[in-house]
Amino acid sequence: MRLLASEVGLTFRRPRNLAMLGVLAAVPVLIGVAVRVAAGDDAGSIIGQVAGNGLVLTFAAFFIMLPLVLPLAVSVVAGDAIAGEAAQGTLRYLLAAPAGRTRLLVLKYVNIVIYCLAACAVVALSALAVGLALFPVGPVTLLSGTTIPAAEGLLRVGIVVLYAAAGMAALGAIALAVSTLTDAPIGAVAASVVLVVVGQVLGAIPQISAIRPYLLTSWWSSFNGALRAPMATDDLGRGLLAFAAYIVVFGSIAWSRFTSKDITA
């Protein structure tokens, strides 16, 4: 636990990581202000829903930020996990501790998961604060047309946060695996972001829709299952299974590479 606390403390003390959390908090503010300005023009149904209920701003923020903004923040932290230590020359000293390579890798991944939770929580809390400040709050109309009480709407916000964090944790496993393959952290980060972009592009091509269920990015938007009545637990469950599969596969790749890697830096 002491090693994990040290790793988490180091992650959340780095100015770069704090700056990224600041950006994640700022984006819902910008969305809220833009919706507030555009609401008078009645510019679209989403704007109308957000302007009519501040809680909806949280869901809108995740719709906008999950395709790229959140993955970018997670990729920076996860891609730096091993490659950053190697580039700084501190990896050999970490491996000199009696913890062992497997335990060190697990600690690195747990730290990534904690950052994923923090990132998604920052988005939700910022959107909730802006929604309460700029718009009225009341019963929430779901995508299925059903209206639920505001308290239940907050519960669904929590479900969306946890689902989004699970999706980001799956991306974190990919970035961690890439991080074990190189000593250049910027390369690991760039490769992870490129994989996200490629996944988004492939998922948008109708002619190859058969591969869509196998793309990680295809499941991120399934959090909208929490915005239906009854809740689309099948879609959420399949998404979580897909995330778990990615974590197992790429976690195994990271473990295989890291435990056999010749550390020279």
Short mmCIF file of C-alpha atoms in Angstrom, two decimals:
data_model
loop_
_atom_site.label_atom_id
_atom_site.label_comp_id
_atom_site.label_asym_id
_atom_site.label_seq_id
_atom_site.Cartn_x
_atom_site.Cartn_y
_atom_site.Cartn_z
CA MET A 1 0.00 0.00 0.00
CA ARG A 2 2.87 2.36 0.71
CA LEU A 3 4.25 1.88 -2.81
CA LEU A 4 0.80 2.47 -4.30
CA ALA A 5 0.29 5.61 -2.21
CA SER A 6 3.67 6.88 -3.36
CA GLU A 7 2.84 6.16 -7.01
CA VAL A 8 -0.57 7.83 -6.78
CA GLY A 9 0.88 10.84 -4.97
CA LEU A 10 3.54 11.24 -7.64
CA THR A 11 0.95 11.05 -10.41
CA PHE A 12 -1.31 13.68 -8.87
CA ARG A 13 1.58 15.99 -8.00
CA ARG A 14 2.90 16.23 -11.54
CA PRO A 15 1.96 19.62 -13.04
CA ARG A 16 1.22 18.00 -16.41
CA ASN A 17 -1.32 15.61 -14.94
CA LEU A 18 -2.94 18.33 -12.84
CA ALA A 19 -3.13 20.53 -15.92
CA MET A 20 -4.95 17.76 -17.79
CA LEU A 21 -7.46 17.44 -14.95
CA GLY A 22 -7.91 21.20 -15.15
CA VAL A 23 -8.66 20.93 -18.87
CA LEU A 24 -11.14 18.13 -18.20
CA ALA A 25 -12.88 20.38 -15.67
CA ALA A 26 -12.86 23.35 -18.05
CA VAL A 27 -14.48 21.61 -21.02
CA PRO A 28 -17.90 21.12 -19.32
CA VAL A 29 -17.77 24.79 -18.31
CA LEU A 30 -17.26 25.78 -21.95
CA ILE A 31 -20.06 23.44 -23.05
CA GLY A 32 -22.40 24.87 -20.43
CA VAL A 33 -21.66 28.48 -21.35
CA ALA A 34 -22.07 27.69 -25.07
CA VAL A 35 -25.42 25.99 -24.42
CA ARG A 36 -26.54 28.90 -22.26
CA VAL A 37 -25.73 31.36 -25.04
CA ALA A 38 -27.30 29.22 -27.77
CA ALA A 39 -30.39 28.24 -25.80
CA GLY A 40 -32.11 31.47 -26.68
CA ASP A 41 -31.84 30.55 -30.35
CA ASP A 42 -33.40 27.12 -29.72
CA ALA A 43 -30.47 25.56 -31.58
CA GLY A 44 -31.26 21.88 -31.46
CA SER A 45 -32.81 19.27 -29.18
CA ILE A 46 -29.70 18.58 -27.12
CA ILE A 47 -29.32 22.26 -26.34
CA GLY A 48 -32.97 22.40 -25.42
CA GLN A 49 -32.67 19.44 -23.05
CA VAL A 50 -29.57 20.82 -21.34
CA ALA A 51 -31.09 24.29 -21.04
CA GLY A 52 -34.20 22.76 -19.50
CA ASN A 53 -32.33 20.63 -16.95
CA GLY A 54 -28.77 21.13 -15.70
CA LEU A 55 -28.31 17.43 -14.95
CA VAL A 56 -28.40 16.67 -18.67
CA LEU A 57 -25.19 18.69 -19.09
CA THR A 58 -23.28 15.84 -17.43
CA PHE A 59 -24.46 13.34 -20.01
CA ALA A 60 -23.78 15.79 -22.85
CA ALA A 61 -20.24 16.35 -21.53
CA PHE A 62 -19.47 12.62 -21.64
CA PHE A 63 -20.94 12.32 -25.15
CA ILE A 64 -18.57 15.04 -26.30
CA MET A 65 -15.45 14.14 -24.29
CA LEU A 66 -15.37 10.34 -24.43
CA PRO A 67 -14.33 10.04 -28.10
CA LEU A 68 -11.02 11.90 -27.70
CA VAL A 69 -10.53 14.30 -24.76
CA LEU A 70 -10.71 11.73 -21.96
CA PRO A 71 -8.69 9.12 -23.92
CA LEU A 72 -5.96 11.69 -24.52
CA ALA A 73 -5.63 12.42 -20.80
CA VAL A 74 -5.53 8.72 -19.91
CA SER A 75 -3.04 7.93 -22.69
CA VAL A 76 -0.60 10.52 -21.36
CA VAL A 77 -0.58 8.98 -17.88
CA ALA A 78 -0.64 5.32 -18.98
CA GLY A 79 1.83 5.73 -21.82
CA ASP A 80 4.30 7.33 -19.42
CA ALA A 81 3.95 4.60 -16.77
CA ILE A 82 6.90 2.43 -17.82
CA ALA A 83 8.46 4.29 -20.73
CA GLY A 84 8.72 7.46 -18.65
CA GLU A 85 10.62 5.67 -15.89
CA ALA A 86 12.96 4.15 -18.47
CA ALA A 87 13.56 7.52 -20.14
CA GLN A 88 14.40 9.13 -16.78
CA GLY A 89 16.71 6.29 -15.78
CA THR A 90 14.70 5.46 -12.66
CA LEU A 91 13.32 2.11 -13.80
CA ARG A 92 16.38 0.14 -12.69
CA TYR A 93 16.12 1.61 -9.20
CA LEU A 94 12.45 0.68 -8.96
CA LEU A 95 13.26 -2.88 -9.98
CA ALA A 96 15.98 -3.04 -7.34
CA ALA A 97 13.25 -2.95 -4.69
CA PRO A 98 12.02 -6.35 -3.42
CA ALA A 99 8.54 -5.77 -4.85
CA GLY A 100 9.31 -7.61 -8.10
CA ARG A 101 8.34 -6.82 -11.66
CA THR A 102 4.85 -8.29 -11.56
CA ARG A 103 3.89 -6.36 -8.45
CA LEU A 104 5.38 -3.16 -9.85
CA LEU A 105 3.38 -3.56 -13.06
CA VAL A 106 0.18 -4.19 -11.09
CA LEU A 107 0.82 -1.08 -9.00
CA LYS A 108 1.36 0.95 -12.15
CA TYR A 109 -1.94 -0.28 -13.58
CA VAL A 110 -3.89 0.31 -10.37
CA ASN A 111 -2.52 3.85 -10.40
CA ILE A 112 -3.79 4.25 -13.98
CA VAL A 113 -7.25 3.00 -12.96
CA ILE A 114 -7.33 5.51 -10.09
CA TYR A 115 -6.47 8.30 -12.51
CA CYS A 116 -9.24 7.12 -14.86
CA LEU A 117 -11.75 7.31 -12.01
CA ALA A 118 -10.49 10.75 -11.01
CA ALA A 119 -10.66 12.04 -14.59
CA CYS A 120 -14.24 10.86 -15.11
CA ALA A 121 -15.27 12.17 -11.68
CA VAL A 122 -13.79 15.59 -12.48
CA VAL A 123 -15.84 15.76 -15.70
CA ALA A 124 -19.03 14.80 -13.87
CA LEU A 125 -18.52 17.14 -10.91
CA SER A 126 -17.63 20.07 -13.16
CA ALA A 127 -20.67 19.46 -15.37
CA LEU A 128 -22.94 19.12 -12.33
CA ALA A 129 -21.63 22.36 -10.82
CA VAL A 130 -22.08 24.27 -14.08
CA GLY A 131 -25.49 22.71 -14.67
CA LEU A 132 -26.68 23.76 -11.20
CA ALA A 133 -25.29 27.27 -11.68
CA LEU A 134 -26.61 28.00 -15.16
CA PHE A 135 -29.77 25.92 -15.62
CA PRO A 136 -32.80 24.75 -13.67
CA VAL A 137 -32.67 21.26 -12.17
CA GLY A 138 -35.59 18.89 -11.94
CA PRO A 139 -36.90 15.56 -13.21
CA VAL A 140 -34.78 14.15 -16.05
CA THR A 141 -36.25 13.05 -19.37
CA LEU A 142 -34.36 9.98 -20.60
CA LEU A 143 -33.58 9.00 -24.19
CA SER A 144 -36.55 6.64 -24.10
CA GLY A 145 -38.87 9.54 -23.25
CA THR A 146 -39.47 8.46 -19.65
CA THR A 147 -39.11 11.05 -16.90
CA ILE A 148 -37.31 10.14 -13.68
CA PRO A 149 -36.77 12.11 -10.45
CA ALA A 150 -33.63 14.25 -10.10
CA ALA A 151 -32.29 11.93 -7.37
CA GLU A 152 -32.47 8.96 -9.73
CA GLY A 153 -30.84 11.13 -12.38
CA LEU A 154 -27.88 11.63 -10.05
CA LEU A 155 -27.68 7.86 -9.56
CA ARG A 156 -27.52 7.42 -13.32
CA VAL A 157 -24.74 10.00 -13.45
CA GLY A 158 -22.78 7.78 -11.05
CA ILE A 159 -23.35 4.76 -13.30
CA VAL A 160 -22.13 6.72 -16.33
CA VAL A 161 -18.99 7.79 -14.44
CA LEU A 162 -18.16 4.21 -13.45
CA TYR A 163 -18.85 2.87 -16.95
CA ALA A 164 -16.74 5.58 -18.59
CA ALA A 165 -13.92 4.93 -16.10
CA ALA A 166 -14.02 1.22 -16.98
CA GLY A 167 -13.71 2.11 -20.67
CA MET A 168 -10.77 4.38 -19.95
CA ALA A 169 -9.17 1.64 -17.81
CA ALA A 170 -9.30 -0.66 -20.85
CA LEU A 171 -7.52 2.02 -22.88
CA GLY A 172 -5.05 2.36 -19.99
CA ALA A 173 -4.18 -1.33 -20.35
CA ILE A 174 -3.43 -0.82 -24.05
CA ALA A 175 -1.26 2.24 -23.34
CA LEU A 176 0.55 0.39 -20.55
CA ALA A 177 1.34 -2.49 -22.92
CA VAL A 178 2.69 -0.02 -25.48
CA SER A 179 4.68 1.66 -22.73
CA THR A 180 6.53 -1.59 -22.03
CA LEU A 181 7.61 -1.79 -25.68
CA THR A 182 9.52 1.49 -25.82
CA ASP A 183 11.74 3.78 -23.78
CA ALA A 184 10.21 6.88 -25.38
CA PRO A 185 7.10 8.00 -23.45
CA ILE A 186 5.97 10.37 -26.19
CA GLY A 187 5.98 7.43 -28.59
CA ALA A 188 3.79 5.37 -26.25
CA VAL A 189 1.36 8.26 -25.81
CA ALA A 190 1.22 8.97 -29.55
CA ALA A 191 0.69 5.31 -30.41
CA SER A 192 -2.20 5.05 -27.93
CA VAL A 193 -3.89 8.17 -29.31
CA VAL A 194 -3.41 6.95 -32.89
CA LEU A 195 -5.07 3.64 -31.97
CA VAL A 196 -8.04 5.56 -30.56
CA VAL A 197 -8.37 7.69 -33.70
CA VAL A 198 -8.04 4.65 -35.97
CA GLY A 199 -10.70 2.84 -33.96
CA GLN A 200 -13.06 5.80 -34.28
CA VAL A 201 -12.49 6.00 -38.04
CA LEU A 202 -12.95 2.26 -38.61
CA GLY A 203 -16.10 2.26 -36.53
CA ALA A 204 -17.60 4.99 -38.71
CA ILE A 205 -17.16 3.09 -42.00
CA PRO A 206 -20.40 1.21 -42.84
CA GLN A 207 -18.69 -1.21 -45.24
CA ILE A 208 -16.68 -2.79 -42.42
CA SER A 209 -19.34 -2.63 -39.73
CA ALA A 210 -18.71 -6.33 -38.98
CA ILE A 211 -15.56 -5.41 -37.03
CA ARG A 212 -17.29 -2.75 -34.95
CA PRO A 213 -18.09 -5.06 -31.98
CA TYR A 214 -14.38 -5.84 -31.68
CA LEU A 215 -13.28 -2.20 -31.46
CA LEU A 216 -12.81 -0.78 -27.99
CA THR A 217 -14.01 2.65 -29.09
CA SER A 218 -17.34 1.21 -30.24
CA TRP A 219 -18.32 0.41 -26.66
CA TRP A 220 -17.54 3.76 -25.04
CA SER A 221 -20.83 5.31 -26.16
CA SER A 222 -22.83 2.42 -24.70
CA PHE A 223 -23.07 4.36 -21.45
CA ASN A 224 -26.27 5.75 -22.98
CA GLY A 225 -27.83 2.49 -21.83
CA ALA A 226 -27.99 4.16 -18.42
CA LEU A 227 -30.17 6.88 -19.96
CA ARG A 228 -33.03 4.57 -20.89
CA ALA A 229 -36.00 3.13 -19.01
CA PRO A 230 -35.72 0.35 -18.28
CA MET A 231 -31.97 0.63 -18.11
CA ALA A 232 -30.25 -1.19 -20.99
CA THR A 233 -28.25 -3.49 -18.74
CA ASP A 234 -27.50 -5.85 -21.64
CA ASP A 235 -25.64 -3.13 -23.54
CA LEU A 236 -23.82 -2.01 -20.42
CA GLY A 237 -22.91 -5.60 -19.57
CA ARG A 238 -21.55 -6.33 -23.04
CA GLY A 239 -19.51 -3.14 -22.89
CA LEU A 240 -18.02 -4.12 -19.54
CA LEU A 241 -17.19 -7.59 -20.88
CA ALA A 242 -15.44 -5.99 -23.86
CA PHE A 243 -13.45 -3.75 -21.52
CA ALA A 244 -12.50 -6.74 -19.37
CA ALA A 245 -11.35 -8.66 -22.45
CA TYR A 246 -9.11 -5.78 -23.54
CA ILE A 247 -7.69 -5.48 -20.02
CA VAL A 248 -6.88 -9.20 -19.87
CA VAL A 249 -5.33 -9.35 -23.34
CA PHE A 250 -3.24 -6.20 -23.17
CA GLY A 251 -2.46 -6.69 -19.50
CA SER A 252 -1.02 -10.09 -20.42
CA ILE A 253 1.02 -8.50 -23.20
CA ALA A 254 2.36 -5.89 -20.78
CA TRP A 255 3.20 -8.55 -18.19
CA SER A 256 4.91 -10.83 -20.74
CA ARG A 257 7.01 -7.99 -22.11
CA PHE A 258 7.84 -6.30 -18.81
CA THR A 259 8.83 -9.46 -16.93
CA SER A 260 11.21 -10.48 -19.72
CA LYS A 261 12.47 -7.03 -20.72
CA ASP A 262 16.19 -6.33 -20.48
CA ILE A 263 16.33 -3.09 -18.48
CA THR A 264 19.29 -1.00 -19.61
CA ALA A 265 17.98 2.48 -18.72
#
